[in-house]
Amino acid sequence: MRNEYHHELDALVHRLAGMCDSVGSAMQNATAALCGTDPARADWVLAHEWVIDDTRRRIEEDVQQLLARQAPVATDLRVLVAALYAAESVERMGDLAQHIATAVRRRYPEPVLPVLLRGRFRDMGGIAVRLAAAAGELVRNRDLDDVQAMIARDDEVDRLHRSLFPVLSDAEWDYGVATAVDVTLLSRYYERFADHAVSVARRMAYVVTGELPQHA
Amino acid sequence: MRNEYHHELDALVHRLAGMCDSVGSAMQNATAALCGTDPARADWVLAHEWVIDDTRRRIEEDVQQLLARQAPVATDLRVLVAALYAAESVERMGDLAQHIATAVRRRYPEPVLPVLLRGRFRDMGGIAVRLAAAAGELVRNRDLDDVQAMIARDDEVDRLHRSLFPVLSDAEWDYGVATAVDVTLLSRYYERFADHAVSVARRMAYVVTGELPQHA
């Protein structure tokens, strides 16, 4: 009985880690669609959203089953509570990738981003994808060595996000207010995506240390 | 023992409902500061943020204690899981009210909002405050009659949010790109605040019906 239970707990953890990988792929495709010219990659993101939502629903059901049947304590209980929170954060990361894909589709065949800003969004996207992968790794191995590096990457996304506002407010901004509005929201989606990846990391830190993380 | 347990469960539920009231007050003050000229109300929001964060931390600790000590099942288990999620949403509502207060403070003594848009933000704020109050009520009484009304109010906030973009993109928009960027993010904060209130409502519906809510 205990063995089957731990097998189910492992399966749950691997499902959560796989969900991190899925939102990483979604973000990679959404960023490629945003910074390039291939709307098919935006469509891919929109077509696969259900997989992420479905995985989250399964994780949630499994956690509740395990809580009800096994009455876990100590680390096992912390894993289950952390999985509930983390699945919520990761699903939200998927939503944000989807918002980016939707923006690309809405403006197509016009590009949403001025060419001027592509490099910056490619950088934010690259970091975001690495953060999703790092969150997945951390869920799998609970090796807290990477948490600080993740926080540093999140700070870098924040810096890139903030550095856009002077560009948009500059007198030489030639792309109009509507584009500035789009860019503002898009940048915010990357910033929130990175925040959520760090909040998954903090939850995993809590599984290991038993300390409730400060809210990011 | 069961009696003490149910007393603790009631206390937890009332703490969560009180947290909804707190973020409603925060939003009311943030909106008054944004649409008026009283920066003291923004300061009030920023000074009281710790209360909301602290309440959330207590709720989380209490849930974990109750899960570990009581191994609840059925409705009691659903209440605890729902409280975990809801506390996260409500804390996020507090963060969003705080973002609005911070924006007011950052531009002071200049107003963040053009007078033209005050009425619109006052409307969004009024609905947001009512949604926070309705979420608190629902946590207290689990009377699902109000859920549909909450969803309709959230739709109204979405409508107000979307209706801003044509105003910002209009050729007659006289307030520059920097203001458009501020307005875009502020409007997004109201929209997310309302979403989170509805997600609390969905969680309470789940306590009653046992159906996992579709993600909003």
Coordinates of N, CA and C in Angstrom, one line a residue, chain B residues 13-29 44 51-52 55 90 93-94 97 128-140 193 200:
Chain B
V13 N -12.2 30.0 8.0 CA -13.1 30.5 7.0 C -13.3 32.0 7.2
H14 N -13.5 32.4 8.5 CA -13.7 33.8 8.8 C -12.5 34.7 8.6
R15 N -11.4 34.1 8.8 CA -10.1 34.8 8.5 C -10.0 35.1 7.0
L16 N -10.4 34.1 6.2 CA -10.3 34.3 4.7 C -11.4 35.3 4.3
A17 N -12.6 35.3 4.8 CA -13.6 36.2 4.5 C -13.1 37.6 4.9
G18 N -12.5 37.8 6.0 CA -12.0 39.1 6.5 C -10.9 39.6 5.5
M19 N -10.1 38.6 5.0 CA -9.1 39.0 4.0 C -9.7 39.6 2.7
C20 N -10.8 39.0 2.3 CA -11.6 39.6 1.2 C -12.0 41.0 1.5
D21 N -12.5 41.3 2.7 CA -12.9 42.6 3.1 C -11.7 43.6 3.0
S22 N -10.6 43.1 3.5 CA -9.4 43.9 3.5 C -8.9 44.3 2.1
V23 N -9.0 43.4 1.2 CA -8.5 43.8 -0.1 C -9.6 44.7 -0.8
G24 N -10.8 44.5 -0.4 CA -11.9 45.4 -0.9 C -11.6 46.9 -0.4
S25 N -11.2 47.0 0.9 CA -10.9 48.3 1.4 C -9.6 48.9 0.7
A26 N -8.7 48.0 0.4 CA -7.4 48.5 -0.2 C -7.8 49.0 -1.6
M27 N -8.7 48.2 -2.4 CA -9.0 48.6 -3.7 C -9.8 50.0 -3.7
Q28 N -10.7 50.1 -2.7 CA -11.5 51.3 -2.5 C -10.5 52.5 -2.4
N29 N -9.6 52.4 -1.5 CA -8.7 53.5 -1.2 C -7.7 53.7 -2.4
W44 N -2.1 54.8 2.6 CA -2.8 53.8 3.5 C -2.7 52.4 2.9
V51 N -0.7 43.5 6.5 CA -1.8 42.8 7.2 C -2.3 41.7 6.3
I52 N -2.5 42.0 5.0 CA -3.0 41.0 4.0 C -2.0 39.8 3.9
T55 N -2.1 37.7 7.0 CA -3.3 36.9 7.1 C -3.2 35.6 6.2
V90 N -6.7 36.0 -3.1 CA -7.0 37.2 -2.4 C -5.8 38.0 -2.1
M93 N -5.0 39.9 -5.2 CA -5.9 41.0 -5.3 C -5.3 42.2 -4.5
G94 N -4.8 41.9 -3.3 CA -4.1 42.9 -2.5 C -2.9 43.5 -3.2
A97 N -4.1 46.0 -5.9 CA -4.5 47.3 -5.3 C -3.2 48.1 -4.9
A128 N -15.0 46.4 -8.8 CA -14.0 45.6 -8.1 C -14.2 45.5 -6.6
V129 N -14.6 46.6 -6.0 CA -14.8 46.6 -4.6 C -16.0 45.8 -4.3
R130 N -17.1 45.9 -5.1 CA -18.3 45.0 -4.8 C -17.9 43.5 -5.0
L131 N -17.1 43.2 -6.0 CA -16.7 41.8 -6.2 C -15.9 41.3 -5.0
A132 N -15.1 42.1 -4.4 CA -14.3 41.7 -3.2 C -15.3 41.4 -2.1
A133 N -16.3 42.3 -1.9 CA -17.3 42.1 -0.8 C -18.1 40.8 -1.1
A134 N -18.5 40.6 -2.4 CA -19.3 39.5 -2.7 C -18.5 38.2 -2.5
A135 N -17.2 38.2 -2.8 CA -16.3 37.0 -2.5 C -16.3 36.7 -1.0
G136 N -16.2 37.8 -0.2 CA -16.1 37.6 1.3 C -17.5 37.0 1.8
E137 N -18.6 37.5 1.2 CA -19.9 36.9 1.6 C -20.0 35.5 1.3
L138 N -19.6 35.2 0.1 CA -19.6 33.8 -0.4 C -18.8 32.8 0.4
V139 N -17.6 33.3 0.8 CA -16.8 32.5 1.7 C -17.5 32.2 3.0
R140 N -18.2 33.3 3.5 CA -18.9 33.1 4.8 C -20.1 32.2 4.7
F193 N -7.9 41.8 -10.9 CA -8.5 41.8 -9.6 C -9.9 41.2 -9.7
V200 N -12.1 33.0 -6.6 CA -12.6 32.7 -5.2 C -14.0 32.1 -5.2

